[in-house]
Coordinates of C-alpha atoms in Angstrom, one line a residue:
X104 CA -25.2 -19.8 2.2
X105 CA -26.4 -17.3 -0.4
X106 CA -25.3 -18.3 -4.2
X107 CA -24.1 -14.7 -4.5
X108 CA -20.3 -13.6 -4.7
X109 CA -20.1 -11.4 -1.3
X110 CA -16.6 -10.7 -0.1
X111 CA -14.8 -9.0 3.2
X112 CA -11.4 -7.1 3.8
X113 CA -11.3 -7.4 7.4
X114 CA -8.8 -4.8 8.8
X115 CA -7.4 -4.5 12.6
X116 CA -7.4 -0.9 13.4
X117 CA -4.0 -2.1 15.5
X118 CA -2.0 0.0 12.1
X119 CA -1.8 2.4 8.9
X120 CA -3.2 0.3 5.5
X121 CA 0.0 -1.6 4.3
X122 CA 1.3 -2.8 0.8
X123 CA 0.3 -6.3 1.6
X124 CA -3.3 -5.2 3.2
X125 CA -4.0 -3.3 0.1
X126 CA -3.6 -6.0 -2.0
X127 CA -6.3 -8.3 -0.2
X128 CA -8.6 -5.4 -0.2
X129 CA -8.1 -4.7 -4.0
X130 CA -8.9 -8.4 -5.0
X131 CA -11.2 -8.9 -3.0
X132 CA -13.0 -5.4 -4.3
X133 CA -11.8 -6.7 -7.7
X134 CA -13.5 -10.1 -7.4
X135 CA -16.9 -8.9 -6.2
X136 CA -17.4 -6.4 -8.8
X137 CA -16.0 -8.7 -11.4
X138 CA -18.8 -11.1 -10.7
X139 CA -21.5 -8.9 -9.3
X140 CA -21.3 -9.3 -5.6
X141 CA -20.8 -7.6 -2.9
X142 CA -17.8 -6.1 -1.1
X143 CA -17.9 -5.8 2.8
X144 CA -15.2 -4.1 5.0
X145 CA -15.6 -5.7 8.5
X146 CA -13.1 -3.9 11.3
X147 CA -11.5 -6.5 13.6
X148 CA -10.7 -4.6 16.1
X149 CA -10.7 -7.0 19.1
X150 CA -7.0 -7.1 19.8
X151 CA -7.9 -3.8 21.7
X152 CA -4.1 -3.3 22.9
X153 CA -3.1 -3.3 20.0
X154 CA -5.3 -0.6 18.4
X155 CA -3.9 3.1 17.5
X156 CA -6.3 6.1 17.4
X157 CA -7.6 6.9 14.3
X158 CA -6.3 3.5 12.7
X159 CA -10.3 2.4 11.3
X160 CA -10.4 6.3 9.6
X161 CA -6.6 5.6 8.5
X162 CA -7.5 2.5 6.6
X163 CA -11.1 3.7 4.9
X164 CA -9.5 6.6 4.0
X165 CA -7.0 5.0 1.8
X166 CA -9.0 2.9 0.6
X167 CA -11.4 5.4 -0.6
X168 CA -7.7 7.3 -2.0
X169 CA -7.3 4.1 -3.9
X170 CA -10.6 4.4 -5.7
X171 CA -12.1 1.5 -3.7
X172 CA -15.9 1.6 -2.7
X173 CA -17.9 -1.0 -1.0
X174 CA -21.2 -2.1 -0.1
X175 CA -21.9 -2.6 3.8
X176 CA -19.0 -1.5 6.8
X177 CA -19.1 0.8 9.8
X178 CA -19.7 3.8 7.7
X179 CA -22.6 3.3 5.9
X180 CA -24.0 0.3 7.4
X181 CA -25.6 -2.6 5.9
X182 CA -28.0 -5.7 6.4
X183 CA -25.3 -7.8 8.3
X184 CA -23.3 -5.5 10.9
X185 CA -22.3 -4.2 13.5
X186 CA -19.5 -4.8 11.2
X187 CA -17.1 -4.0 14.2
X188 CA -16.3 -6.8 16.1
X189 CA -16.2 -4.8 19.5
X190 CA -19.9 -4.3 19.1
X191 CA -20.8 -8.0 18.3
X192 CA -19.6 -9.6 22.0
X193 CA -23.2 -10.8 22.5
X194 CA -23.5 -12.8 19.2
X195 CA -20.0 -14.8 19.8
X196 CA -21.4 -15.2 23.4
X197 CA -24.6 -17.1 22.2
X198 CA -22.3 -19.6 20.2
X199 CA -19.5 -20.1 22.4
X200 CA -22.1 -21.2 24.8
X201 CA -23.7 -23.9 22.1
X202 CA -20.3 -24.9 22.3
X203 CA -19.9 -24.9 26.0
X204 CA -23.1 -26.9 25.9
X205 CA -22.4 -29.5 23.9
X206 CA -18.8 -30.6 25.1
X207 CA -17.3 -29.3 22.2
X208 CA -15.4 -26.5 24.3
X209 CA -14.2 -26.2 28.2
X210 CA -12.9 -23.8 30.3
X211 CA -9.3 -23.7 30.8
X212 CA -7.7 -22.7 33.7
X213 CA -4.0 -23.3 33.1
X214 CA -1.7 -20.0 33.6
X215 CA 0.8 -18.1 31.4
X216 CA 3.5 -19.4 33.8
X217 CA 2.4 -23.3 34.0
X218 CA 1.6 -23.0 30.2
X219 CA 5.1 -21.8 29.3
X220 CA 7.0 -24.6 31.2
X221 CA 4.6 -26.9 29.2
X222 CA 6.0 -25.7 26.4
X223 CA 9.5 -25.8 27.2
X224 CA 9.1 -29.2 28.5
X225 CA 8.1 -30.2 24.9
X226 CA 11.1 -28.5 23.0
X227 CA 13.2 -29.8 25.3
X228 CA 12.0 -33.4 24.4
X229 CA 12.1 -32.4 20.5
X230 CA 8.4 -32.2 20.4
X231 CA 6.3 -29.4 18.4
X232 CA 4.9 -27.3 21.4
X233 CA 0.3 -27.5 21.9
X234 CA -1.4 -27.3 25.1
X235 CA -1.4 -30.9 26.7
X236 CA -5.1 -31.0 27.5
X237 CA -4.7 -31.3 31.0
X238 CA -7.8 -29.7 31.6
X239 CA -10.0 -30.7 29.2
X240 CA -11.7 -33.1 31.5
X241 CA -11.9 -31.0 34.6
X242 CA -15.0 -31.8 37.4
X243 CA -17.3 -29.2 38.4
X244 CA -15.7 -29.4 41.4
X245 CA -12.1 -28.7 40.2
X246 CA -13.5 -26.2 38.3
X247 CA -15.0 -24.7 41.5
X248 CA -11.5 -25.1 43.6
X249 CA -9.7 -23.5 40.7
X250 CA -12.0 -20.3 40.3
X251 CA -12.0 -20.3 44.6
X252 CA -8.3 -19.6 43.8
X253 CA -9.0 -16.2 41.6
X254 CA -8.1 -18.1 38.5
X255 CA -10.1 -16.8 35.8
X256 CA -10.7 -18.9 32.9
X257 CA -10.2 -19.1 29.3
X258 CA -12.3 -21.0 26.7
X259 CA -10.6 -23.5 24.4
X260 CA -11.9 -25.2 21.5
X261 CA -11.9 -29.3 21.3
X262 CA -10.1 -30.6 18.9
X263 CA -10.6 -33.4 17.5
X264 CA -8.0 -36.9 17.7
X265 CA -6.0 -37.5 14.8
X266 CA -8.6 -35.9 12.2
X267 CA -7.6 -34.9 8.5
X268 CA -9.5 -32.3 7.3
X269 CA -9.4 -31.1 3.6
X270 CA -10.1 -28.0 1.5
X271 CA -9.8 -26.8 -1.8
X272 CA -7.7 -23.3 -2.1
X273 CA -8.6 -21.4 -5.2
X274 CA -4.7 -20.5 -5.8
X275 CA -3.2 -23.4 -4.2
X276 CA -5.0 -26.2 -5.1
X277 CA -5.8 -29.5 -2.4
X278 CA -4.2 -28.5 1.4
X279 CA -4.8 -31.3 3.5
X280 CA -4.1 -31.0 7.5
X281 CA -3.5 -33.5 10.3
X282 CA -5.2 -32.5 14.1
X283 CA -2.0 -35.0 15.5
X284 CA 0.0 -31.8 15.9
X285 CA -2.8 -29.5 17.0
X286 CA -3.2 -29.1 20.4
X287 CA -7.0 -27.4 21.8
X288 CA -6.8 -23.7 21.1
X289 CA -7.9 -21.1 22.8
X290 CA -11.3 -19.4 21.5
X291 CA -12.3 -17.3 24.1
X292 CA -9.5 -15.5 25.7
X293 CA -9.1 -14.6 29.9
X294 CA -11.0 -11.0 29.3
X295 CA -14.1 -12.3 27.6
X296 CA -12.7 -11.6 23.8
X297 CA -13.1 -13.6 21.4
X298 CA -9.5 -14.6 19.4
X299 CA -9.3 -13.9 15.3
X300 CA -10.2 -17.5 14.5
X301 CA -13.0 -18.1 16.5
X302 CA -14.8 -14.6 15.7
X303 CA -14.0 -15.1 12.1
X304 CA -16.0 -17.6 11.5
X305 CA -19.1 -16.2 13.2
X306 CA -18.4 -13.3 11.5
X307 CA -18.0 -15.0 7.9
X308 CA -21.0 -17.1 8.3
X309 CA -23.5 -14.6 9.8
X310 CA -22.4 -12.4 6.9
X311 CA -22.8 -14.8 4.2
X312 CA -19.3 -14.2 2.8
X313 CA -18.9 -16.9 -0.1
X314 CA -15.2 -16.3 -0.5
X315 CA -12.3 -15.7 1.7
X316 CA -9.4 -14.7 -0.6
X317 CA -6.0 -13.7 2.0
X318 CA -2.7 -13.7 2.3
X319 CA -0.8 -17.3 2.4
X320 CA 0.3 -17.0 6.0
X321 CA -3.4 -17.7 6.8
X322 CA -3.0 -21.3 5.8
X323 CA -2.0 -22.7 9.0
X324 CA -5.6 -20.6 10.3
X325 CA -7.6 -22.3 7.5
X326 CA -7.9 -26.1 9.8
X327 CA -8.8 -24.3 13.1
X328 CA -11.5 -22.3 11.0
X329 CA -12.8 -25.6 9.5
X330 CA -12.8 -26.9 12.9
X331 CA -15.5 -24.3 14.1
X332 CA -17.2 -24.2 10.8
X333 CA -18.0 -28.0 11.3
X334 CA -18.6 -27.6 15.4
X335 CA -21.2 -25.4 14.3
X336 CA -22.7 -27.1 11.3
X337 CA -22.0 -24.6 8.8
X338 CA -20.6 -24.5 5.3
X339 CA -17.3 -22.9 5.0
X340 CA -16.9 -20.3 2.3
X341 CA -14.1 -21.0 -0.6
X342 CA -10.7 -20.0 0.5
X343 CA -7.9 -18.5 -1.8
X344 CA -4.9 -18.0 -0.3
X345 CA -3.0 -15.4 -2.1
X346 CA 1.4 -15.6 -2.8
X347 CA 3.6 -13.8 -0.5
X348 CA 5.1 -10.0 -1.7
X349 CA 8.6 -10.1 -1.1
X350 CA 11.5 -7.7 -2.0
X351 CA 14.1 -7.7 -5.0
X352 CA 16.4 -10.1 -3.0
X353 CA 13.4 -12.6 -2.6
X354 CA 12.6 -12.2 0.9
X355 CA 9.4 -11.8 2.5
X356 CA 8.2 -8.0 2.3
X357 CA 8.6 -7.0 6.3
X358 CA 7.5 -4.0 7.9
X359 CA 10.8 -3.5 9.0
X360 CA 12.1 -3.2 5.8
X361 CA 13.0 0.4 5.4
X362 CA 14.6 -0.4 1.4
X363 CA 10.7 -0.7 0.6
X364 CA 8.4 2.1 0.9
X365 CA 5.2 0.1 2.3
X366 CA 2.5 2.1 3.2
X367 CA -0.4 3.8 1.1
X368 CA 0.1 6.7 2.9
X369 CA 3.6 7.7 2.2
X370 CA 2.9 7.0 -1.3
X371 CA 0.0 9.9 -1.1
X372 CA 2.1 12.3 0.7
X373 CA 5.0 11.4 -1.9
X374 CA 2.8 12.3 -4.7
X375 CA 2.2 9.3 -6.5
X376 CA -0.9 8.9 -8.4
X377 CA -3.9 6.4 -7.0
X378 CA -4.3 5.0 -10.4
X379 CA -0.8 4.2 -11.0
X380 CA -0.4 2.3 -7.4
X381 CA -3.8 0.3 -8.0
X382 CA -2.3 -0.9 -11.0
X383 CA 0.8 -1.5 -9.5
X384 CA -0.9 -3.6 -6.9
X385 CA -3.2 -5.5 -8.9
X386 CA 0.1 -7.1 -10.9
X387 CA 1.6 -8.3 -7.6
X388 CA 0.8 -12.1 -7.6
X389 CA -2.3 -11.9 -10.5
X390 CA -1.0 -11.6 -14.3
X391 CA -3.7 -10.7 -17.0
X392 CA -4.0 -12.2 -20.6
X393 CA -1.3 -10.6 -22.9
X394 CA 1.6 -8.4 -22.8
X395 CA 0.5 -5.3 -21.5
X396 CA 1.1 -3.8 -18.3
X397 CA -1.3 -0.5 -17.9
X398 CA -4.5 -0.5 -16.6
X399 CA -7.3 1.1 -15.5
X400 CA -9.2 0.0 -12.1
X401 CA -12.7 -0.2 -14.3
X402 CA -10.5 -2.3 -17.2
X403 CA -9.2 -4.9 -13.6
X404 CA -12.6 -4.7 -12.8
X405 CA -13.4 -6.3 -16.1
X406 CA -10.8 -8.9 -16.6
X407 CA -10.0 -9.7 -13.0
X408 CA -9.8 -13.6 -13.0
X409 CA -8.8 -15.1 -9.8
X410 CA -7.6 -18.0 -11.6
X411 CA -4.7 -16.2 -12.9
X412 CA -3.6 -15.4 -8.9
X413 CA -0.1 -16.5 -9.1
X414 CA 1.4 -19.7 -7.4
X415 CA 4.7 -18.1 -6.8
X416 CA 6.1 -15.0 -4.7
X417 CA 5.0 -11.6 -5.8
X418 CA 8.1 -9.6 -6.1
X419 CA 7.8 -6.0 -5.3
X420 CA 10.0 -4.1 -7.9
X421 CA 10.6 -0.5 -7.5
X422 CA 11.7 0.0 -10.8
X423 CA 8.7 -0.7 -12.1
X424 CA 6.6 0.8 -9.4
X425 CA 8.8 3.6 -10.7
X426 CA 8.0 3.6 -14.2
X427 CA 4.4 2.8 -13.8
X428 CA 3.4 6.3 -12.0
X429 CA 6.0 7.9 -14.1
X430 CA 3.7 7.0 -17.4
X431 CA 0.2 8.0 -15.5
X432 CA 2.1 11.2 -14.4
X433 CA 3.4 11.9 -18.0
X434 CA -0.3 11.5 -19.4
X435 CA -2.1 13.1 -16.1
X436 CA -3.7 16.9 -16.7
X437 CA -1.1 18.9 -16.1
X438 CA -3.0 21.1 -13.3
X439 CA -3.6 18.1 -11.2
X440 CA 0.4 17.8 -11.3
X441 CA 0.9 21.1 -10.4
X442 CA -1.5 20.7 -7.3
X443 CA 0.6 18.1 -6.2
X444 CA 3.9 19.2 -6.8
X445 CA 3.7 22.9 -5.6
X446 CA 2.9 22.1 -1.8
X447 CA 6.1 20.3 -1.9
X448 CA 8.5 23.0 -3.0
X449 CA 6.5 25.3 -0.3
X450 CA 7.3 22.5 2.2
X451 CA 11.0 22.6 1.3
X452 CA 10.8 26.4 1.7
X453 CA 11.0 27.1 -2.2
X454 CA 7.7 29.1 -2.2
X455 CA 5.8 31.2 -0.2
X456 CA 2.6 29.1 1.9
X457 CA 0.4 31.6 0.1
X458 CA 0.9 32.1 -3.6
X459 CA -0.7 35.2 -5.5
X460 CA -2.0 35.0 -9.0
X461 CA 1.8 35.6 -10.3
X462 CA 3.6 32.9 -8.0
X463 CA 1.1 30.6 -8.8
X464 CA 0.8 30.6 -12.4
X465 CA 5.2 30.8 -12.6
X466 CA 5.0 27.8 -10.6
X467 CA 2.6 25.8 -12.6
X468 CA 4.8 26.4 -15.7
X469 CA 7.7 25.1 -13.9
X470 CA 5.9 21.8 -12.8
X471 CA 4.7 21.4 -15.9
X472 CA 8.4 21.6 -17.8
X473 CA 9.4 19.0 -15.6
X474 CA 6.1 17.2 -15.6
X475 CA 7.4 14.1 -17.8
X476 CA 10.5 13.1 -15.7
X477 CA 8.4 12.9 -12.1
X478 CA 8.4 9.8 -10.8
X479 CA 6.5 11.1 -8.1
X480 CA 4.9 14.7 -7.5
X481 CA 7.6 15.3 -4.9
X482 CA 10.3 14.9 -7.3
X483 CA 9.8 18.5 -8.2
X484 CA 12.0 19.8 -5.3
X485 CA 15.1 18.3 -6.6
X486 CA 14.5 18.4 -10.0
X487 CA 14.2 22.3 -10.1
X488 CA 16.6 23.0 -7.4
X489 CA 18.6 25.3 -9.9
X490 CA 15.6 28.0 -10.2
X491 CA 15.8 28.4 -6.4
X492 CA 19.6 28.9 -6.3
X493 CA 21.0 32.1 -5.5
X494 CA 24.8 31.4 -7.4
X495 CA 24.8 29.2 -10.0
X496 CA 26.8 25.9 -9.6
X497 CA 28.6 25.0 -13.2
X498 CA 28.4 20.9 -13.3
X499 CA 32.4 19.8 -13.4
X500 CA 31.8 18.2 -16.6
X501 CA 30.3 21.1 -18.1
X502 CA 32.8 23.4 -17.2
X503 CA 35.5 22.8 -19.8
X504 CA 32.4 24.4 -22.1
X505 CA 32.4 28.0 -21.1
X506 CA 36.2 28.0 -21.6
X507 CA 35.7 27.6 -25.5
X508 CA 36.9 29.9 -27.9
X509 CA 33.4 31.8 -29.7
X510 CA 31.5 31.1 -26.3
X511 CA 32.4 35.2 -25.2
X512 CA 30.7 36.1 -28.9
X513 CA 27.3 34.0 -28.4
X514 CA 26.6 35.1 -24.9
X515 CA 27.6 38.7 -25.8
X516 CA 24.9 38.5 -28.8
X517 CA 22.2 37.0 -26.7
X518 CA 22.4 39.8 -23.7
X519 CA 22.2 42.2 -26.1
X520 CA 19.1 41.2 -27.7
X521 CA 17.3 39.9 -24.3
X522 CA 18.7 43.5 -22.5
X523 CA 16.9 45.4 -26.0
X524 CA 13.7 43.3 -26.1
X525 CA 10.6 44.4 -24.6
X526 CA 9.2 41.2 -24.5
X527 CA 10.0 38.3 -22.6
X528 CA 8.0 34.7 -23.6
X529 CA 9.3 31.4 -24.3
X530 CA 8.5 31.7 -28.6
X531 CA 10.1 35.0 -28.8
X532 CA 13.3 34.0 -26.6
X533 CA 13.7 31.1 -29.4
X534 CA 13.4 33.8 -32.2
X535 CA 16.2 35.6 -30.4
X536 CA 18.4 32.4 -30.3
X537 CA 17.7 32.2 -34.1
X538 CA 18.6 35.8 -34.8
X539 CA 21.8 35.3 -32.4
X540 CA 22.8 32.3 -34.7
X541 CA 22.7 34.6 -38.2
X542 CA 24.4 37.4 -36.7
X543 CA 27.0 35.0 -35.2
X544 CA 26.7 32.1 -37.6
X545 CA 27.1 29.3 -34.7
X546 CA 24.7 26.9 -34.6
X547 CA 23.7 23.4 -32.8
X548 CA 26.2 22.4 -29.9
X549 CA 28.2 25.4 -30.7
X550 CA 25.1 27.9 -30.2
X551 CA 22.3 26.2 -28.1
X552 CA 25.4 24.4 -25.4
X553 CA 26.5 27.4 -24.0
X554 CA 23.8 29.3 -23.7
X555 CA 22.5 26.0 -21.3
X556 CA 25.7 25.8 -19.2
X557 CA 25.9 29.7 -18.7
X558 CA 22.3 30.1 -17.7
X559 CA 21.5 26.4 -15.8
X560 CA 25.0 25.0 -15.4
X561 CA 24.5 21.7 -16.8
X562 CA 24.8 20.5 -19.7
X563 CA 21.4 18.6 -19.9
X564 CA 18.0 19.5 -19.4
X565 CA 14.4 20.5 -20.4
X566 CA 13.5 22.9 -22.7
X567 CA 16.3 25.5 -23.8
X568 CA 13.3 28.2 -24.5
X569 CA 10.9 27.2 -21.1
X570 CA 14.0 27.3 -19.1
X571 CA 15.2 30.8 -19.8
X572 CA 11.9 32.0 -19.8
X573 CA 11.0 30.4 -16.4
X574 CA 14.6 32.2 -14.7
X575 CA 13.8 35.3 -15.4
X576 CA 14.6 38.3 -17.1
X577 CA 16.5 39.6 -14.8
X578 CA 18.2 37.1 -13.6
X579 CA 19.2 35.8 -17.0
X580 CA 20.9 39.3 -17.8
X581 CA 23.1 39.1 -14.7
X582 CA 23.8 35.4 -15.4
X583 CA 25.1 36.3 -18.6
X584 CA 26.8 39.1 -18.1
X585 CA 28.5 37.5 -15.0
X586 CA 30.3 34.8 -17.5
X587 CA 31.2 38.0 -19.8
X588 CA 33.0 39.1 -17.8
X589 CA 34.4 36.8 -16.2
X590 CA 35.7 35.1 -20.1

């Protein structure tokens, strides 16, 4: 095996890339640039039932959205492919034959029907359910009878009696397993495939990986692996097997989950920022040196250590998630915001599909007043929802404001200085709240207050100035003189 850090993310093209997915890809990509090596993406895609159309583009292109690159896969090739499994049937043919050969697998005849009552046999006698063996020593002339039947065979793997085998996990420390409980497993399945922990291996070795870092519910695959690494005569790379992600209540992050947002893709049509999510990611189960929380993918790249990979459960918090692509969004350039936000107030039927010059540059001030409080890009829609109303809705708790004595006098002062004014610009409507409070002499609460309720209906909100500007002329006239006379 080559002394060289060379690492695999090994999709099946059977889904969309997932939370959990992108995390094995992102250390991975994170360890091999960290020392060096190489990163190879290797598409598993022999569970062919399984797979959904356009599932391999799904997952590269995400990864790509991440900011992840790598060094051989289907795409741009490499000195070790195919790097599809589908297209490598004739190189795990020439080994599970060496097997065959050497007594070290059989074929297995047994069917779904006669293996299920084997197993039910077993629970019923409080036993853990394998496969019995019961035709590990079959005669050529069995085998014969069997096949004149139209059984078609499987290929199972011979385990060894009661062996111990032993590795090393890079997160986990010394993981010792028993074969007592292990019954022969299946490598070669009915239709010629090859299953994942056969193919694996092959795949591994033939492509020199050094390192197989993974989620922790590959453990119980790591023995079976072993098994076929030492069948075979080869070395087995250095396993790490990484924490679980669960959610805030401590349970195991499920697809089913619908409290957790869990694929990359709905966090891309969402609007969140790459940057932000790869950050997010890389702090789920790894902790850096120090207090700080904000990275950049070439700073991971730098201080990526996989001996900080965390022992215990990765819990996926929202809130900071949250806060996380709030602080990249607050800092971002404010027309990449605006490219991300605008399609979603056309979506919600806000704006027109095609913007001119006018529409476009109105809409890029409005993402940018509310640029600091997005959580996401999409958060736009709600966020600005008063701009887009056609009767303004007075906030209950902000009502008992317009009902106050000298509120008539400061909205009656402000129309007529917005109704005389030529121009219309954020700096000069500030001048005309200035001039309002001399010629009126109310100022703070009593002047800036209800000017914001009259014209927005709340109480709170972004910029006093931006935010009439960004209404209109006109339709701050008839706002204010709506509550004129209506005092």
């Amino acid at each position: 095996m080559t002394d060289k850090v060379r690492v695999r993310y090994a999709p099946s093209p059977t889904g969309h890339l997932h939370i959990g997915n992108a995390r094995t890809a992102l250390f991975n990509y994170l360890y091999a640039r960290n020392q060096g090596g190489d990163f190879v993406i290797r598409i598993e895609d022999t569970d062919v039932k399984r797979n959904i159309a356009g599932g391999e583009e799904s997952q590269l292109k995400y990864l790509k959205w991440l900011g992840l690159d790598w060094d051989e896969s289907i795409d741009i090739g490499g000195g070790y492919g195919p790097y599809r499994q589908t297209e490598r049937l004739d190189i795990y043919n020439k080994y599970t034959q060496e097997l065959l050969d050497r007594g070290l697998a059989y074929y297995c005849y047994c069917t779904e029907e006669e293996l299920e009552k084997e197993r039910e046999e077993q629970i019923a006698r409080g036993e853990t359910p394998r496969y019995s063996g019961k035709h590990r020593n079959l005669t050529e002339e069995q085998r014969k009878a069997y096949e004149a039947e139209g059984r078609v065979a499987s290929i199972r793997f011979r385990v060894p009696d009661d062996k111990t085998y032993t590795f090393d996990d890079m997160v986990k420390g010394t993981i010792s397993f028993n074969t007592q409980d292990t019954g022969d497993f299946v490598i070669v399945k009915k239709d010629g495939i090859p299953t994942y922990n056969y193919a694996v291996v092959i795949d591994d070795h033939l492509m020199e990986i050094s390192h197989v870092l993974r989620g922790e519910d590959h453990i119980s695959n790591t023995p079976r692996q072993l098994m076929i690494y030492e069948a075979l005569g080869w070395e087995p790379p250095r396993f790490g097997h990484m924490t679980l992600i669960v959610n805030e209540h401590h349970k195991k992050l499920s697809k089913r989950d619908e409290s957790i947002i869990q694929f990359i893709e709905q966090y891309d049509q969402l609007g969140y920022l790459p940057e932000a999510l790869v950050n997010f990611i890389a702090l789920l189960g790894w902790s850096p040196e120090g207090e700080e929380e904000i990275y950049s993918l070439e700073e991971l790249i730098k201080i990526f250590n996989p001996d900080r990979l965390s022992k215990s459960p990765a819990v996926f918090d929202q809130n900071k998630l949250a806060h996380l692509n709030n602080a990249y969004i607050k800092k971002a350039d404010p027309e990449r915001i605006a490219q991300l936000a605008i399609p979603h107030l056309q979506k919600a039927g806000r704006l027109p599909a095609d913007l001119n010059a006018e529409q476009e540059a109105w809409a890029k001030k409005l993402v940018a007043l509310y640029q600091e409080q997005m959580v996401a890009a999409s958060d736009i829609v709600e966020l600005s929802a008063m701009f887009f109303r056609t009767h303004l809705e007075v906030d209950a708790e902000a009502q008992p404001i317009l009902g106050e004595e000298h509120v008539p006098t400061v909205l009656k002062a402000l129309l007529a200085k917005i109704e005389a004014s030529e121009e219309y610009s954020a700096p000069h409507i500030a001048a005309l709240i200035k001039e309002v409070q001399k010629e009126t002499g109310f100022k703070g609460k009593q002047l800036f207050m209800p000017i914001r309720v009259a014209l927005t209906g709340q109480m709170h909100g972004r910029d006093l100035n931006e935010t009439i500007y960004l209404l209109g002329k006109d339709r701050v006239i008839e706002r204010l003189r709506s509550h004129i006379k209506g005092a």
